[in-house]
Coordinates of C-alpha atoms in Angstrom, one line a residue:
Chain A
M1 CA 0.0 0.0 0.0
T2 CA 1.2 3.5 -0.6
H3 CA 3.7 4.9 1.8
A4 CA 2.6 8.3 3.2
S5 CA 6.0 9.7 2.4
V6 CA 5.0 9.5 -1.2
F7 CA 2.9 12.5 -0.6
R8 CA 5.7 14.6 0.7
G9 CA 6.1 18.0 -0.9
S10 CA 8.6 18.3 -3.7
H11 CA 11.0 20.5 -1.8
K12 CA 11.9 17.8 0.7
C13 CA 13.7 15.2 -1.4
T14 CA 14.9 15.2 -4.9
T15 CA 13.2 11.8 -5.4
M16 CA 10.8 10.0 -3.1
R17 CA 13.1 7.3 -1.7
S18 CA 16.5 8.5 -2.8
N19 CA 19.5 7.9 -0.5
S20 CA 21.1 11.1 0.5
R21 CA 24.2 11.9 -1.7
P22 CA 26.7 14.6 -1.2
C23 CA 25.8 16.1 -4.6
G24 CA 22.2 16.4 -5.9
Q25 CA 22.6 15.4 -9.6
T26 CA 23.2 12.0 -11.1
T27 CA 25.5 13.1 -13.9
P28 CA 29.0 14.1 -12.7
L29 CA 29.2 16.7 -15.5
A30 CA 26.2 18.7 -14.1
S31 CA 27.0 18.0 -10.5
R32 CA 26.1 20.5 -7.9
C33 CA 27.0 20.2 -4.3
Y34 CA 24.2 20.9 -1.9
S35 CA 24.8 21.2 1.8
H36 CA 26.6 18.2 3.4
A37 CA 24.1 18.1 6.3
K38 CA 22.6 14.7 6.9
V39 CA 19.1 14.5 5.4
E40 CA 16.6 12.8 7.8
T41 CA 15.1 9.7 6.3
D42 CA 11.3 9.1 6.2
E43 CA 11.7 6.4 8.9
E44 CA 13.6 8.7 11.2
F45 CA 11.0 11.4 10.7
D46 CA 8.2 9.0 11.5
A47 CA 10.0 7.5 14.5
R48 CA 10.7 10.9 15.9
W49 CA 7.0 11.9 15.8
V50 CA 5.8 8.6 17.1
T51 CA 8.2 9.0 20.0
Y52 CA 7.0 12.6 20.6
F53 CA 3.3 11.6 20.9
S54 CA 4.1 8.4 22.9
K55 CA 5.4 10.4 25.9
P56 CA 3.3 8.9 28.7
D57 CA 2.8 12.2 30.6
I58 CA 2.3 14.3 27.5
D59 CA 0.4 17.5 28.3
A60 CA -2.3 19.3 26.4
W61 CA 0.0 22.0 25.2
E62 CA 2.5 19.5 23.8
L63 CA -0.3 17.7 22.0
K64 CA -1.5 21.0 20.5
K65 CA 2.0 22.1 19.5
G66 CA 2.9 18.7 18.0
M67 CA -0.3 18.5 16.0
N68 CA -0.2 22.0 14.8
T69 CA 3.4 21.6 13.7
L70 CA 2.8 18.3 12.1
I71 CA -0.1 19.7 10.1
G72 CA 2.1 22.6 9.0
Y73 CA 4.4 20.2 7.2
D74 CA 4.0 19.5 3.5
L75 CA 2.9 15.9 4.0
V76 CA 0.2 13.7 5.3
P77 CA 1.3 11.9 8.5
E78 CA 1.8 8.1 8.5
P79 CA -0.9 6.1 10.3
K80 CA 1.6 5.1 13.0
I81 CA 2.1 8.8 13.9
L82 CA -1.6 9.4 14.0
D83 CA -2.1 6.3 16.1
S84 CA 0.4 7.7 18.6
A85 CA -1.4 11.0 18.6
L86 CA -4.8 9.5 19.1
R87 CA -3.5 7.5 22.0
A88 CA -2.1 10.8 23.4
C89 CA -5.6 12.3 23.1
R90 CA -6.9 9.3 25.1
R91 CA -4.4 9.8 27.9
L92 CA -5.5 13.5 28.0
N93 CA -9.2 12.4 28.0
D94 CA -9.8 14.6 24.9
L95 CA -12.1 13.0 22.4
A96 CA -12.8 16.2 20.5
S97 CA -9.2 16.7 19.6
A98 CA -9.0 13.1 18.4
I99 CA -11.9 13.8 16.0
R100 CA -10.3 17.1 15.0
I101 CA -7.0 15.3 14.1
L102 CA -8.9 13.0 11.8
E103 CA -10.6 16.0 10.1
A104 CA -7.3 17.7 9.8
V105 CA -5.5 14.8 8.0
K106 CA -8.5 14.5 5.7
D107 CA -8.0 18.1 4.8
K108 CA -4.3 17.7 4.4
S109 CA -4.8 15.1 1.7
G110 CA -6.2 17.8 -0.5
P111 CA -7.2 16.5 -3.9
H112 CA -5.9 13.0 -3.2
K113 CA -9.1 11.4 -2.2
D114 CA -7.7 7.9 -1.6
I115 CA -5.4 8.9 1.3
Y116 CA -8.0 9.4 4.0
P117 CA -9.8 6.1 3.5
Y118 CA -6.4 4.3 3.6
L119 CA -5.6 6.1 6.9
I120 CA -8.9 5.2 8.4
Q121 CA -8.4 1.6 7.3
E122 CA -5.0 1.4 8.9
L123 CA -6.3 3.1 12.1
Q124 CA -9.5 1.0 12.4
P125 CA -8.2 -1.2 15.2
T126 CA -7.1 1.8 17.2
L127 CA -10.4 3.6 16.5
I128 CA -12.4 0.6 17.7
E129 CA -10.2 0.0 20.7
L130 CA -10.3 3.6 21.9
G131 CA -13.9 4.2 20.8
I132 CA -13.1 7.1 18.6
S133 CA -15.9 7.8 16.0
T134 CA -14.8 9.2 12.7
P135 CA -16.4 12.5 11.6
E136 CA -18.3 10.5 8.9
D137 CA -19.8 8.3 11.6
L138 CA -21.0 11.3 13.5
G139 CA -22.3 13.0 10.3
M140 CA -19.9 15.9 10.8
D141 CA -18.4 15.6 7.3
K142 CA -21.4 17.2 5.8
L143 CA -22.4 20.8 6.2
Chain B
M1 CA -2.8 45.2 27.9
L2 CA -2.6 43.9 24.5
H3 CA -5.7 44.8 22.6
L4 CA -6.7 44.2 19.0
T5 CA -9.6 46.2 17.8
K6 CA -12.0 43.9 16.0
G7 CA -12.1 46.3 13.2
R8 CA -8.5 45.6 12.3
V9 CA -9.0 41.9 12.5
G10 CA -10.3 40.6 9.2
C11 CA -11.8 42.6 6.3
L12 CA -14.9 44.6 6.2
L13 CA -17.1 41.7 5.2
S14 CA -15.9 39.2 7.7
R15 CA -16.3 41.3 10.8
R16 CA -19.3 39.2 11.9
V17 CA -17.2 36.1 11.4
V18 CA -14.4 37.6 13.5
L19 CA -17.0 38.6 16.2
A20 CA -18.2 35.0 16.3
L21 CA -14.7 33.7 16.4
T22 CA -13.6 35.7 19.4
N23 CA -16.8 35.5 21.3
R24 CA -16.3 33.5 24.5
G25 CA -18.6 30.5 24.1
A26 CA -21.5 31.4 26.3
R27 CA -21.3 35.2 25.9
M28 CA -19.9 35.6 29.4
S29 CA -18.1 38.9 29.6
S30 CA -14.6 38.4 31.0
H31 CA -13.0 40.9 33.2
D32 CA -12.1 44.2 31.6
H33 CA -14.4 44.8 28.6
H34 CA -15.8 48.1 29.8
E35 CA -15.1 49.7 26.4
V36 CA -18.0 50.3 24.1
S37 CA -16.2 48.7 21.1
D38 CA -15.4 45.0 21.3
K39 CA -11.7 44.4 21.7
V40 CA -9.8 41.1 21.8
D41 CA -7.5 40.7 24.7
M42 CA -4.3 39.4 22.9
S43 CA -2.6 38.5 26.2
Q44 CA -5.1 35.7 26.7
P45 CA -5.1 32.3 24.9
M46 CA -7.2 32.7 21.7
Y47 CA -9.6 30.4 19.9
W48 CA -9.4 30.1 16.2
D49 CA -10.9 28.0 13.4
R50 CA -8.0 27.4 11.0
L51 CA -7.5 24.6 8.5
D52 CA -3.8 24.6 8.9
T53 CA -3.8 24.8 12.7
P54 CA -6.3 22.3 14.0
L55 CA -5.9 22.7 17.8
P56 CA -6.3 26.2 19.1
D57 CA -5.0 27.5 22.4
R58 CA -8.3 27.4 24.2
P59 CA -11.5 25.4 23.8
W60 CA -14.5 27.1 22.2
K61 CA -16.7 26.9 25.3
D62 CA -14.8 27.9 28.4
V63 CA -17.6 28.2 30.8
L64 CA -19.3 24.9 31.3
D65 CA -22.6 24.4 32.9
S66 CA -23.4 21.3 35.0
T67 CA -24.5 19.1 32.0
D68 CA -21.2 20.0 30.2
K69 CA -19.2 19.2 33.3
S70 CA -20.8 15.8 33.8
L71 CA -20.2 15.1 30.1
K72 CA -16.5 16.0 30.6
Q73 CA -16.4 13.6 33.5
K74 CA -17.8 10.8 31.4
E75 CA -15.1 11.6 28.8
K76 CA -12.6 10.5 31.3
G77 CA -14.0 7.0 31.1
P78 CA -14.0 4.7 28.1
W79 CA -15.2 6.5 25.0
T80 CA -17.0 3.4 23.8
A81 CA -19.6 4.2 26.5
L82 CA -20.4 7.6 24.8
S83 CA -23.3 7.9 22.5
K84 CA -22.9 9.6 19.1
E85 CA -24.8 12.7 20.4
E86 CA -22.5 12.9 23.4
K87 CA -19.4 12.7 21.1
I88 CA -20.8 15.4 18.9
A89 CA -21.6 17.5 22.0
L90 CA -18.0 17.1 23.3
Y91 CA -16.7 18.2 19.9
R92 CA -18.9 21.2 19.9
L93 CA -17.8 22.2 23.4
K94 CA -14.2 22.3 22.2
F95 CA -14.6 23.5 18.7
N96 CA -16.9 26.0 17.0
H97 CA -16.8 25.0 13.3
T98 CA -16.0 21.6 11.8
Y99 CA -13.7 21.5 8.9
P100 CA -16.5 21.3 6.3
E101 CA -18.1 24.3 8.0
M102 CA -14.8 26.2 7.9
K103 CA -14.5 25.4 4.2
R104 CA -18.1 26.4 3.3
P105 CA -18.3 28.7 0.4
S106 CA -19.3 32.3 1.1
H107 CA -21.4 34.6 -0.9
E108 CA -18.7 37.3 -0.8
W109 CA -18.0 37.0 -4.6
K110 CA -21.5 38.3 -5.4
T111 CA -20.8 41.4 -3.3
V112 CA -17.4 41.9 -5.0
I113 CA -18.8 41.5 -8.5
G114 CA -21.8 43.7 -7.7
G115 CA -19.5 46.3 -6.2
M116 CA -17.3 46.2 -9.3
F117 CA -20.3 46.8 -11.6
I118 CA -21.6 49.6 -9.5
V119 CA -18.2 51.3 -9.7
F120 CA -18.1 50.8 -13.5
G121 CA -21.5 52.3 -13.7
I122 CA -20.6 55.4 -11.7
T123 CA -17.5 55.8 -13.7
G124 CA -19.5 55.5 -16.9
L125 CA -21.8 58.3 -15.7
V126 CA -18.8 60.5 -14.8
V127 CA -17.4 59.9 -18.3
L128 CA -20.7 60.8 -20.0
W129 CA -21.0 64.0 -18.0
Q130 CA -17.4 64.9 -18.8
C131 CA -18.0 64.3 -22.5
H132 CA -20.9 66.7 -22.4
Y133 CA -19.6 69.4 -20.1
V134 CA -15.9 69.3 -20.0
Y135 CA -14.6 68.5 -23.5
P136 CA -14.2 71.6 -25.8
P137 CA -15.9 71.5 -29.2
Q138 CA -14.2 69.2 -31.8
P139 CA -11.7 70.9 -34.1
H140 CA -13.2 71.8 -37.5
T141 CA -10.8 69.4 -39.2
F142 CA -13.0 66.5 -38.0
G143 CA -16.0 67.5 -40.1
E144 CA -17.2 65.3 -42.9
E145 CA -16.5 67.8 -45.6
W146 CA -13.0 68.6 -44.4
Q147 CA -12.2 64.9 -44.0
A148 CA -13.2 64.2 -47.6
K149 CA -11.1 67.0 -48.9
Q150 CA -8.2 65.7 -46.8
V151 CA -8.4 62.2 -48.2
Q152 CA -8.6 63.6 -51.7
R153 CA -5.5 65.7 -51.0
M154 CA -3.6 62.7 -49.6
L155 CA -4.4 60.7 -52.7
D156 CA -3.3 63.6 -54.9
M157 CA 0.0 63.6 -53.1
Q158 CA 0.2 59.8 -53.3
I159 CA 0.8 59.2 -49.6
N160 CA 2.4 55.8 -49.1
P161 CA 1.9 54.6 -52.7
I162 CA 3.6 51.3 -52.4
E163 CA 2.2 49.6 -49.4
G164 CA 0.2 52.2 -47.4
F165 CA -2.6 54.6 -48.0
S166 CA -2.5 55.4 -51.8
A167 CA -1.6 51.7 -52.6
Q168 CA -5.2 50.9 -51.6
W169 CA -6.7 53.4 -54.1
D170 CA -7.3 52.3 -57.7
Y171 CA -6.3 55.4 -59.6
K172 CA -7.5 54.1 -62.9
N173 CA -11.1 53.4 -61.8
K174 CA -11.2 56.1 -59.1
Q175 CA -12.2 53.8 -56.3
W176 CA -10.8 51.9 -53.3
K177 CA -9.3 48.5 -54.2

């Protein structure tokens, strides 16, 4: 199934799953040297965010800050990050924010209508376990 | 005190939206709003409905009555025990608009286009008045007779005979080509 990093914005990587090279171009003739800073891989990015939301004593501010920052990125978060965030909402006894997060990622998908159903499919076990209804279940996806 | 006059927040047409946005849920006046005009206290956490920032600094409804409070208590237990209505109520306590409500189309474009046409109309009237009252009489060289004589003179002088003016005149048959 599609990896959510596929939907990263174009500025982040030269190709979707390229290894970081010292120089950006493939042909030595046209080689340009970008910064030699280490580029974070998709897995590292995902792991970092999962860890962030997995903090057992996460507080409401950290949840807000994390979600707002994550939504600010040019990508749709992986299901595992969202799973971690939804569990953080559970620890904070905040159902409304959990539903809001689902709305937000649906909006982030933009014109790609197949991302959100995929996310919900992947999150289904968590949604059932925690008792989170999707906006569609509650009829909140209509005006 | 950090104040933000509501007039400065948002454009003319969305003042009502801004008013709704900054209204504390249950219309409870908080401490120092003794001014006549509504001002937003920027030193307090604000609520917002933004697509790109899903979780605002404070919940929509700050002041909870007893039903709300008991619902919040129930929220601490398993969410599977909550009914759909309760879940919706919890959402509405914390947030004002859902994402589809935030993204609803407005009728603002009609106002804009209407305003544009009104301005064009007024400009048109101004131009008409100006044509009548401001412009001096046309020079005599614009008259039909003068123009005819001018064209004849130009043909007699063979103005641009190769590719231009006189090239279009058939001198033999005394007519335009």
